[in-house]
PDB file of C-alpha atoms in Angstrom:
ATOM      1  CA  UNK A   1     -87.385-132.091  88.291  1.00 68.00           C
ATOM      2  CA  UNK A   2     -85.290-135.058  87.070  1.00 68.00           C
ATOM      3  CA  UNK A   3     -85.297-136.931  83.806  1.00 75.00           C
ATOM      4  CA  UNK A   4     -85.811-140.601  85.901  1.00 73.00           C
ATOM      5  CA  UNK A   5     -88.389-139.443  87.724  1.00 79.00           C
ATOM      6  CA  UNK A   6     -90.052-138.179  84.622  1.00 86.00           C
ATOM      7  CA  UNK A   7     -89.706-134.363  84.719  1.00 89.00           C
ATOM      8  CA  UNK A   8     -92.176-134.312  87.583  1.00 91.00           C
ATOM      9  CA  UNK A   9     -91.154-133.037  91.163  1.00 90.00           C
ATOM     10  CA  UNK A  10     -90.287-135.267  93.700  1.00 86.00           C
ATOM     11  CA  UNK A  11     -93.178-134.017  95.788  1.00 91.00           C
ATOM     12  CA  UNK A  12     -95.666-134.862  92.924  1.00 91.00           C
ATOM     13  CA  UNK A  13     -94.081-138.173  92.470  1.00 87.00           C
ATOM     14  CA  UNK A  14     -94.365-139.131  96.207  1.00 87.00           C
ATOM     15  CA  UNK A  15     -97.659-138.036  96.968  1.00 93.00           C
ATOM     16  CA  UNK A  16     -99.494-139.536  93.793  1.00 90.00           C
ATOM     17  CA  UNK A  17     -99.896-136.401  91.317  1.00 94.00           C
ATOM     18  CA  UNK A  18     -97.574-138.070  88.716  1.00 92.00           C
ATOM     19  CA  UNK A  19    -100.023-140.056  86.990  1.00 93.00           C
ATOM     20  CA  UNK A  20    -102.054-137.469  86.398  1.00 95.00           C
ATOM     21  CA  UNK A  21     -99.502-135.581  85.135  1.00 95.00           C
ATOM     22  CA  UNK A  22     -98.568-138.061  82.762  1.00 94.00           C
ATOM     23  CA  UNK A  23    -101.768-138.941  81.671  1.00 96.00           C
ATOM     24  CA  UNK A  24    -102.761-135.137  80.257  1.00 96.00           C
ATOM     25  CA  UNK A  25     -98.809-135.519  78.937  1.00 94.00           C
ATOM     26  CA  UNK A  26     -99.740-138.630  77.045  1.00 95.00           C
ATOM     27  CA  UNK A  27    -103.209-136.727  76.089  1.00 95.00           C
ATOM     28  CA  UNK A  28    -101.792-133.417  74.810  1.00 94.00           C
ATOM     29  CA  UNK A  29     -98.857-135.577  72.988  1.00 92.00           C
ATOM     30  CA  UNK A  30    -101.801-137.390  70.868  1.00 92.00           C
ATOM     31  CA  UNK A  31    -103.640-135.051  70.155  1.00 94.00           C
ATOM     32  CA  UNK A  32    -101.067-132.970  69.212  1.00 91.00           C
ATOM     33  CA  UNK A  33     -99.681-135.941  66.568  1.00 91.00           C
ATOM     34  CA  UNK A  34    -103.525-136.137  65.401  1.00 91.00           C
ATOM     35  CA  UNK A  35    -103.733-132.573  64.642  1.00 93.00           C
ATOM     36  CA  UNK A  36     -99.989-132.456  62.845  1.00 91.00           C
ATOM     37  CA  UNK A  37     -99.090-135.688  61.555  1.00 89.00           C
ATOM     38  CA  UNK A  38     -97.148-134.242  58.985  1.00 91.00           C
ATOM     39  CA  UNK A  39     -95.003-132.809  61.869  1.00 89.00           C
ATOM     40  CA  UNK A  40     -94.343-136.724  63.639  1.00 83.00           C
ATOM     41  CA  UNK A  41     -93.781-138.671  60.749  1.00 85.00           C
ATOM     42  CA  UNK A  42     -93.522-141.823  61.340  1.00 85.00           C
ATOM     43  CA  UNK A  43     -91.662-142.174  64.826  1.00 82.00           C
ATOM     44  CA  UNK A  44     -93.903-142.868  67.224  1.00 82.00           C
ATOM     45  CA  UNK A  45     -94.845-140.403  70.253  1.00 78.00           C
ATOM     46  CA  UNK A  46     -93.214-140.419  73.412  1.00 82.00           C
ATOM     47  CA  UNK A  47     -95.330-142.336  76.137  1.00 86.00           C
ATOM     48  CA  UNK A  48     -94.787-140.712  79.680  1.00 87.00           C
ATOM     49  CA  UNK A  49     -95.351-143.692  82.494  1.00 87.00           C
ATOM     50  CA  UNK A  50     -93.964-144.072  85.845  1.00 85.00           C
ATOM     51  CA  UNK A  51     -90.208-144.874  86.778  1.00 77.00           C
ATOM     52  CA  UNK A  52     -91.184-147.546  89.763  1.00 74.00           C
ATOM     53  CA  UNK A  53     -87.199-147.638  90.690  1.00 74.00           C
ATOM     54  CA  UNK A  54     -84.808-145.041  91.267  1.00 69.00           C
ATOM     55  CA  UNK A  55     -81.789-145.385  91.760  1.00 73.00           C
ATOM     56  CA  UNK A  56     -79.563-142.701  93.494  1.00 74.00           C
ATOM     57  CA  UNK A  57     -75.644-142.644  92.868  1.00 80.00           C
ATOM     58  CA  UNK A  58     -75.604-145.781  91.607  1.00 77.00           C
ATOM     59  CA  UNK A  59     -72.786-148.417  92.387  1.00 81.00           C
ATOM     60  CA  UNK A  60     -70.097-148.560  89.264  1.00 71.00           C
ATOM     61  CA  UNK A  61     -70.636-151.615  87.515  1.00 60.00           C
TER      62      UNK A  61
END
């Protein structure tokens, strides 16, 4: 698991589980902030969606 790809394997990110995955993240995270608002305040909660690039080692800028 790796923060760019979303804490998600890279097996679930290349065969398609990801958005699933971050769906019932995105799902629990809500209802969680409905339950406890008092616990979020007024930041808003994170929204898991997929990284479309990647980028290995990149080049130094």
């Amino acid at each position: 698991m790796h923060s760019s790809i979303g804490y998600v394997t890279p097996h679930q990110m290349r065969y398609g589980h990801a958005s699933a995955i971050f769906e019932q993240r995105n799902a629990t995270l809500q209802r969680a902030r409905e339950l406890n608002p008092e616990r979020w305040g007024a930041r808003p909660a994170r929204t898991w969606e997929i990284n479309r690039e990647v980028v290995l080692n990149p080049a130094e800028k």
